XYZ file of C-alpha atoms in Angstrom:
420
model
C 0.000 0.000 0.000
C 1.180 3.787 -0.694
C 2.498 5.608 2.229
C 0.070 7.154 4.632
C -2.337 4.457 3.676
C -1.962 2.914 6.959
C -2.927 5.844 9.234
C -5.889 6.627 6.703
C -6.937 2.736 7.941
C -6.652 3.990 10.873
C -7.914 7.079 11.361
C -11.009 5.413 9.874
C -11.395 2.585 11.800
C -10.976 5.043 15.229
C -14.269 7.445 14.091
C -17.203 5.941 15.208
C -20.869 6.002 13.058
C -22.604 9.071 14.471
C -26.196 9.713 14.986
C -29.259 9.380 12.111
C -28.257 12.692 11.231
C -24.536 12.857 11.338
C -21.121 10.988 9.472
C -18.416 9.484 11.127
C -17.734 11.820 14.455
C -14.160 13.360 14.945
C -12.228 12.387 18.234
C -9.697 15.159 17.465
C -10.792 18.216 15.322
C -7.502 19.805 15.440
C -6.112 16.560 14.085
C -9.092 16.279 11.295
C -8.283 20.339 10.442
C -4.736 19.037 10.165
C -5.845 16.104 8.027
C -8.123 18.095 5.816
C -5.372 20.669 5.016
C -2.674 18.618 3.961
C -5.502 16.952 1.830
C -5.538 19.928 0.044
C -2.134 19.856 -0.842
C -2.232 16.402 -1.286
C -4.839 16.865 -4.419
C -3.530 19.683 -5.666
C -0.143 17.953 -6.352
C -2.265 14.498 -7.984
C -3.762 17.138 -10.324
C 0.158 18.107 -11.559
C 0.720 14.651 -11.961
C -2.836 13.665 -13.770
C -2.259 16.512 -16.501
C 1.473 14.870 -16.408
C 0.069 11.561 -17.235
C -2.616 11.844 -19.081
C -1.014 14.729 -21.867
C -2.277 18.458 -22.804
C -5.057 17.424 -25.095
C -7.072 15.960 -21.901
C -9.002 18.580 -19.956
C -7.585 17.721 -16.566
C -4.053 19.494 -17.659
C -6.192 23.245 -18.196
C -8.059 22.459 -14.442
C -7.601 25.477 -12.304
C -5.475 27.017 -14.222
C -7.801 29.072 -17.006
C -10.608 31.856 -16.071
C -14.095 30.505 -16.399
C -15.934 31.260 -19.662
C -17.717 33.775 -17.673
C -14.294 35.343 -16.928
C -13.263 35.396 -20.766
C -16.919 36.806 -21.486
C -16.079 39.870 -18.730
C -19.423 38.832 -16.994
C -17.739 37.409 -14.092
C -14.785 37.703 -11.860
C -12.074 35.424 -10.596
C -10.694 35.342 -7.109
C -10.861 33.547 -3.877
C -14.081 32.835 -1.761
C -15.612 30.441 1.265
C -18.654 28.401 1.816
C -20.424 28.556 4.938
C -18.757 26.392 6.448
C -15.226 28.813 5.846
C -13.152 26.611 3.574
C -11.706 28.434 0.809
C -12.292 27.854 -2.559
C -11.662 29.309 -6.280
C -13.969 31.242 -8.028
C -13.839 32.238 -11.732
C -11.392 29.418 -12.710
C -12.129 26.743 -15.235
C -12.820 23.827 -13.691
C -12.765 20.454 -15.814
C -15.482 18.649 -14.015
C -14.040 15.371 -14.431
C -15.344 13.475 -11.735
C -13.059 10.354 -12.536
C -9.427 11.874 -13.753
C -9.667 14.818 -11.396
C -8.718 15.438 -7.874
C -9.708 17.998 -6.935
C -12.951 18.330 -8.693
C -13.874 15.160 -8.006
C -13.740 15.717 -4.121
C -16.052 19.140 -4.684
C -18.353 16.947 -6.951
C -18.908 13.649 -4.786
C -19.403 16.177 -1.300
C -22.410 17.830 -3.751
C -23.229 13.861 -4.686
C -23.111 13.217 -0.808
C -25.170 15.976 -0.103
C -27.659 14.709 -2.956
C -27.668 10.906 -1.587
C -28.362 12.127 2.239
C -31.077 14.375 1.542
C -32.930 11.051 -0.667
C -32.233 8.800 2.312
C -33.706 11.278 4.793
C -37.107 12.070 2.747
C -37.159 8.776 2.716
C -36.647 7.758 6.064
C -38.903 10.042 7.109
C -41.823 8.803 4.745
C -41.433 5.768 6.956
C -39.173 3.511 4.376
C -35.472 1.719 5.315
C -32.972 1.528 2.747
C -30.188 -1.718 2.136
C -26.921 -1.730 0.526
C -26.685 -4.021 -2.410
C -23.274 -5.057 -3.727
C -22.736 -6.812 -7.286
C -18.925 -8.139 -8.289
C -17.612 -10.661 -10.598
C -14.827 -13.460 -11.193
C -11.778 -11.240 -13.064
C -7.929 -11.930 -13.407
C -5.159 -9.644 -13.989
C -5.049 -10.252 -18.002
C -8.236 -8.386 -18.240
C -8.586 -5.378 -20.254
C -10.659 -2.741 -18.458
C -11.875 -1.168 -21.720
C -13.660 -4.779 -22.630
C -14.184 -5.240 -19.031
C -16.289 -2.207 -17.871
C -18.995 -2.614 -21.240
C -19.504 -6.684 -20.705
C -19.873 -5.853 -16.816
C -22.742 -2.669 -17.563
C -24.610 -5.363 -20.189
C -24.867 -8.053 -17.659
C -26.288 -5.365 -15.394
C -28.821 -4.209 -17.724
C -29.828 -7.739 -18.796
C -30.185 -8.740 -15.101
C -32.160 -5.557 -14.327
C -34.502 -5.923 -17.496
C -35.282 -9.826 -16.855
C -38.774 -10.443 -14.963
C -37.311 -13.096 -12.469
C -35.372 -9.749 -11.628
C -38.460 -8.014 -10.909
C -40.119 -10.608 -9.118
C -37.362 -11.147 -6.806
C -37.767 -7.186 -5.438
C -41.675 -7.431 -5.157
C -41.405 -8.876 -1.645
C -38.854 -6.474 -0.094
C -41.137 -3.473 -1.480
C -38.662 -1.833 -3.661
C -39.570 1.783 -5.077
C -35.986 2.470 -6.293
C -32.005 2.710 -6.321
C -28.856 4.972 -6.376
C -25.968 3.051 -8.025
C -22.749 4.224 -8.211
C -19.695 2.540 -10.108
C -16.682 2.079 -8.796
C -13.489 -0.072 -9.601
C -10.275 -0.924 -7.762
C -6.629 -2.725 -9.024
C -4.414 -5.355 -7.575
C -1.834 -6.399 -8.990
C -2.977 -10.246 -7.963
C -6.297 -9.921 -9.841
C -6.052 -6.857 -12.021
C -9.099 -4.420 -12.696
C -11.932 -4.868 -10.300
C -15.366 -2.970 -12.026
C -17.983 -3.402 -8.998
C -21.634 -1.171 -8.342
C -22.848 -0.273 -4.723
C -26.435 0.117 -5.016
C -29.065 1.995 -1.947
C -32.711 0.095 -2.530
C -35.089 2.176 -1.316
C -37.916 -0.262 0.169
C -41.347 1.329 1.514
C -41.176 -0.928 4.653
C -39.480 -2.977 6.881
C -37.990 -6.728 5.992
C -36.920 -9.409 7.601
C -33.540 -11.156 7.554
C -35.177 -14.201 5.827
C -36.585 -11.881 3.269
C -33.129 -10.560 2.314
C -31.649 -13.892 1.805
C -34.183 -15.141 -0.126
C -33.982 -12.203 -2.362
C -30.283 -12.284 -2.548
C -30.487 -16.212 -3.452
C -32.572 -15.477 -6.027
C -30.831 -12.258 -7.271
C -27.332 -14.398 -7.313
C -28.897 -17.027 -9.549
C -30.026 -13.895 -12.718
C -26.684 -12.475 -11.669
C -24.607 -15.283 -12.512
C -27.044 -16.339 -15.699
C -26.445 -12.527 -16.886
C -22.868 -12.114 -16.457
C -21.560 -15.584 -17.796
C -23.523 -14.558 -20.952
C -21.830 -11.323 -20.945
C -18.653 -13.322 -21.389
C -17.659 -12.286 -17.982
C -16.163 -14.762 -15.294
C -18.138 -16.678 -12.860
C -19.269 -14.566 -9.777
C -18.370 -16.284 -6.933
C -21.756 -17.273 -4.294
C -19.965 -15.088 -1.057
C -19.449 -11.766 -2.698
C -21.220 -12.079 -6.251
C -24.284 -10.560 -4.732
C -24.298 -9.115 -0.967
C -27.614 -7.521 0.347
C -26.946 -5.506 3.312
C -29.561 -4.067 6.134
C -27.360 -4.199 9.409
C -23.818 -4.759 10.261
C -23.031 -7.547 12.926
C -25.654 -9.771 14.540
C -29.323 -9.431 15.937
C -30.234 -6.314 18.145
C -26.574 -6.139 19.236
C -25.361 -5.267 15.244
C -25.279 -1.710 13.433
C -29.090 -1.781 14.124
C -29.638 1.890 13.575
C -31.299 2.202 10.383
C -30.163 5.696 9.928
C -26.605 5.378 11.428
C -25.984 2.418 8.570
C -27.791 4.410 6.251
C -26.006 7.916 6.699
C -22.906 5.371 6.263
C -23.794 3.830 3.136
C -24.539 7.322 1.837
C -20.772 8.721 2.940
C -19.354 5.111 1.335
C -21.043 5.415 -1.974
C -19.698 8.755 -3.012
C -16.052 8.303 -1.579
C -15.311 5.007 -2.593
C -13.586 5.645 -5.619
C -11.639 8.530 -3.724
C -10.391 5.933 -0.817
C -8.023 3.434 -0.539
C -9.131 -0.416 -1.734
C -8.724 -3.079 0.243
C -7.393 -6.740 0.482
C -4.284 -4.867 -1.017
C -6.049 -3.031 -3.940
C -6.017 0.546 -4.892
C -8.484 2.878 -5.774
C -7.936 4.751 -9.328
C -7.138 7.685 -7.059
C -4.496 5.929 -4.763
C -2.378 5.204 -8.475
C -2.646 8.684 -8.703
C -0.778 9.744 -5.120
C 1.417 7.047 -5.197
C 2.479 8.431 -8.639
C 2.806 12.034 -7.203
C 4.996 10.566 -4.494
C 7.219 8.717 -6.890
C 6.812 8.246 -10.893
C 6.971 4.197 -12.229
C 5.934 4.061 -15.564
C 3.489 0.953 -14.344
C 1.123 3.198 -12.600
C 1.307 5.932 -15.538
C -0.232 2.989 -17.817
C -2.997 1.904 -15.389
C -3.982 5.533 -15.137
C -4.417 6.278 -18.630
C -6.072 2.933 -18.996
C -8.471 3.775 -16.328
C -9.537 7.423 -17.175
C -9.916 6.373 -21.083
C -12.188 3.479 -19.607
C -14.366 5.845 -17.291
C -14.922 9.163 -19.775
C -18.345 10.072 -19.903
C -19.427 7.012 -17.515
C -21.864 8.526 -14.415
C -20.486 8.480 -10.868
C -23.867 8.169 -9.408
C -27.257 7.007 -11.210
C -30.617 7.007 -9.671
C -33.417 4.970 -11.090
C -36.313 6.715 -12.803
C -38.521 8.654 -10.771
C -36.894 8.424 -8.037
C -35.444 12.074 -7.786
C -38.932 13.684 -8.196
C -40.016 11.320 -5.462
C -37.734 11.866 -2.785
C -37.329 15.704 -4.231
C -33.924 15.861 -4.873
C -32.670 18.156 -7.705
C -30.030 17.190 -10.213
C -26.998 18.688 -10.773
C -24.466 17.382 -13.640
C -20.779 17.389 -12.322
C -19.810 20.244 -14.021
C -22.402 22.544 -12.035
C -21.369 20.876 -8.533
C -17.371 21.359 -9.762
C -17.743 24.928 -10.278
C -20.514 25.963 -7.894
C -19.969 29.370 -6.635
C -19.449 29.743 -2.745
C -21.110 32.329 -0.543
C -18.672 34.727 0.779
C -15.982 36.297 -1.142
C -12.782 37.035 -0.031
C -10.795 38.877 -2.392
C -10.810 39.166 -6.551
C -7.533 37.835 -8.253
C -5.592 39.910 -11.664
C -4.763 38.187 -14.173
C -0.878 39.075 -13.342
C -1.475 37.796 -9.576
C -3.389 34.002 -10.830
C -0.659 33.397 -13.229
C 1.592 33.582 -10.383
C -0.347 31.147 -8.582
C -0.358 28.644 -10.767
C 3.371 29.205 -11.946
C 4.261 28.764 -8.354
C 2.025 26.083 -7.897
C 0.693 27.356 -5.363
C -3.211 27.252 -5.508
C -3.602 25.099 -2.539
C -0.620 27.336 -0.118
C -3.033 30.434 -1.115
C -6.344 29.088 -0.288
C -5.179 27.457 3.118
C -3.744 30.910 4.328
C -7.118 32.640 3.179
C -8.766 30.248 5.339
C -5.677 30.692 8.243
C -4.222 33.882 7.949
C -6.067 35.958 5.540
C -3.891 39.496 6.559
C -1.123 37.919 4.825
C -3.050 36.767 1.839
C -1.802 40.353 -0.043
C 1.691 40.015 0.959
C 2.234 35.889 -0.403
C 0.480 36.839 -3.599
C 2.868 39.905 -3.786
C 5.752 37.553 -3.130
C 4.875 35.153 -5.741
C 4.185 37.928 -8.617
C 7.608 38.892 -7.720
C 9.451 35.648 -7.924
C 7.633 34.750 -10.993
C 9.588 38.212 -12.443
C 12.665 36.943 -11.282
C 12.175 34.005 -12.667
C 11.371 35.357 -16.362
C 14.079 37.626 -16.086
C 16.693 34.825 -15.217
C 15.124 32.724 -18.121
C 15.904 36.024 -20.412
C 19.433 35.983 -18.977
C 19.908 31.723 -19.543
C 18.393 31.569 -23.155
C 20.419 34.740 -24.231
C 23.552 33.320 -22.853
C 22.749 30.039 -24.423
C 22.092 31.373 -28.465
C 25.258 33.601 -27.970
C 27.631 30.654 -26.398
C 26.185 28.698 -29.593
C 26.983 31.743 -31.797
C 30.810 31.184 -30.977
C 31.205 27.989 -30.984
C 29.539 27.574 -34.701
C 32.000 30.835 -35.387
C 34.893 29.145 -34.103
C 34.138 25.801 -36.202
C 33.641 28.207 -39.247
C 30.365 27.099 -39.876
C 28.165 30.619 -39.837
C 29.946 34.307 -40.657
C 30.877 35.695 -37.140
C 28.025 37.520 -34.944
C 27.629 41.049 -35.136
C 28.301 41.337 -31.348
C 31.743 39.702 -31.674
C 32.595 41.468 -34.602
């Protein structure tokens, strides 16, 4: 596993579920500010290295670095602002909405998907219905291709979802709908793992002998479905896993809500944390290739973000949106969202520095910090960024003149004016 994987594991494992309204709680906010910040830098640095990887033609390598089109149109300005909550963000700066490829958009995007997935599960809860978590992998080896993977896995879905034994199998746990949201991790044991986390919304309680029977039943289309996709075998213990509580009886995870607001949290972040059983999330290739370059990871990178362009992070069923009354956004909206309270607007002279320096996420941490010395770092980096083009003037001219006398002294060109 990559480096700071480890306490990740186990800063995870020490934050308990909170209440039916509330994530994981935070046994040391200092430590979770701390966490959070070097986050921050930690993206910003896997978006260098994505538009490294993945070339200038994709549109992760112009992320945060352009104005907005409403910028370029002079309807809009480009600076720094915060949320409510005080957490400093962009504004006016092109941002590639690339919920897949992209760091740091895809963090803004899945906390508006989170926000999206909570509010359904609370409407709902609230109407009186529970909600399970419904799992669906499949038999794979490391000489698969995710390109042919990822279509053969999405056509065994929608054969399996379109068949009436299907159907029939959901009409006794009193399904109304589903969020699904796609997700795939890599080992180097068993290569590319494509996998869907699904919420069923249910208008009612069930029983544990319900959701067996169901998931028997399920496992049987399931493996039909994805042998005939050409896929391999899904194995009985994990091909199909209905969840309603963690652990055993009335001693388990038997808050409803508590599981729920967790299975909410889990959906939108999985593809952001690390795998497990030794995998790695798309997004763990990326920071272990911002800590150190192998050309390995470059290749599973690309592979992965030409597999997952244009694929949704997050799908609800039909109907289900206007039911619950949830609004859609699409992930370019939640990417570039404007936030609440502005801080300060940003020249054109002063962004350029920013990015030049590299030092988006070092300016938005001391807006949120120390915003008296905001003025003074941008001045700072404006002026290094001079020095720098002036000591680039000074290196290429000294350069094309050394050249000039050495292709002199071999007699190759007539001799240059300023030696003459």
């Amino acid at each position: 596993a990559a480096p700071g994987a480890s306490r990740r594991a186990e800063r995870s494992s020490a934050e308990p579920l909170g209440n039916n309204t509330n994530f994981a709680a935070t046994p040391n906010e200092k430590g979770a500010e701390t966490a959070r910040r070097e986050g921050r830098y930690r993206r910003y640095a896997m978006l260098d290295t994505a538009a490294m990887v993945l070339g200038r033609s994709h549109r992760v390598a112009c992320c945060m670095r352009v104005p907005s089109y409403g910028v370029q149109q002079g309807t809009a300005t480009r600076g720094i602002s915060k949320n409510a909550e005080g957490r400093a963000h962009f504004h006016g700066v092109g941002a590639c909405g690339d919920v897949w490829a992209c760091p740091v958009c895809a963090m803004k995007i899945s906390e508006g998907r989170r926000q999206e997935v909570m509010g359904g599960l609370r409407a709902h809860r609230q109407a009186g219905g529970v909600a399970i978590l419904a799992t669906f992998t499949f038999s794979h080896s490391r000489q698969d291709d995710l390109a042919d993977l990822l279509p053969r896995f999405m056509d065994a879905l929608r054969r399996m979802k379109a068949s009436r034994a299907y159907k029939r199998a959901l009409e006794p746990l009193g399904y109304v709908g589903q969020i699904r949201a796609l997700e795939v991790t890599h080992s180097e044991a068993n290569g590319w793992h494509p996998h869907v986390h699904e919420i069923w919304f249910l208008d009612g309680e069930v029983t544990p002998a319900q959701i067996a029977a169901a998931e028997e039943a399920i496992f049987q289309i399931w493996h039909k479905q994805a042998v005939k996709s050409g896929l391999g075998e899904p194995n009985r213990e994990h091909g199909v896993d209905l969840q309603y509580r963690e652990g055993d009886g009335e001693r388990g995870q038997d808050a409803v809500g508590a599981y729920v607001s967790k299975m909410g949290h889990e959906l939108t972040y999985a593809h952001i944390k690390q795998g497990r059983k030794g995998g790695r999330s798309p997004h763990q290739i990326l920071a272990d290739l911002a800590e150190g370059y192998t050309y390995r990871d470059a290749c599973l990178y690309r592979e992965y973000a030409a597999a997952f362009k244009g694929k949704a992070q997050l799908r609800w069923s039909r109907g289900l949106r206007e039911r619950l009354g949830v609004e859609a956004s699409s992930d370019e909206e939640l990417a570039d969202r404007p936030e609440v309270q502005p801080v300060m607007d940003l020249t054109h002279e002063e962004f350029s520095a920013i990015v030049s320096c590299k030092g988006q996420a070092m300016i938005l941490d001391i807006a949120e910090r120390e915003p008296l010395f905001l003025r003074s770092a941008l001045d700072c980096m404006v002026e290094q960024v001079k020095r720098w083009r002036v000591d680039d003037r000074r290196r290429r001219r000294s350069i094309r003149e050394n050249t000039e006398r050495e292709l002199y002294r071999l007699g190759i060109v007539p001799p240059p004016h300023r030696i003459m």
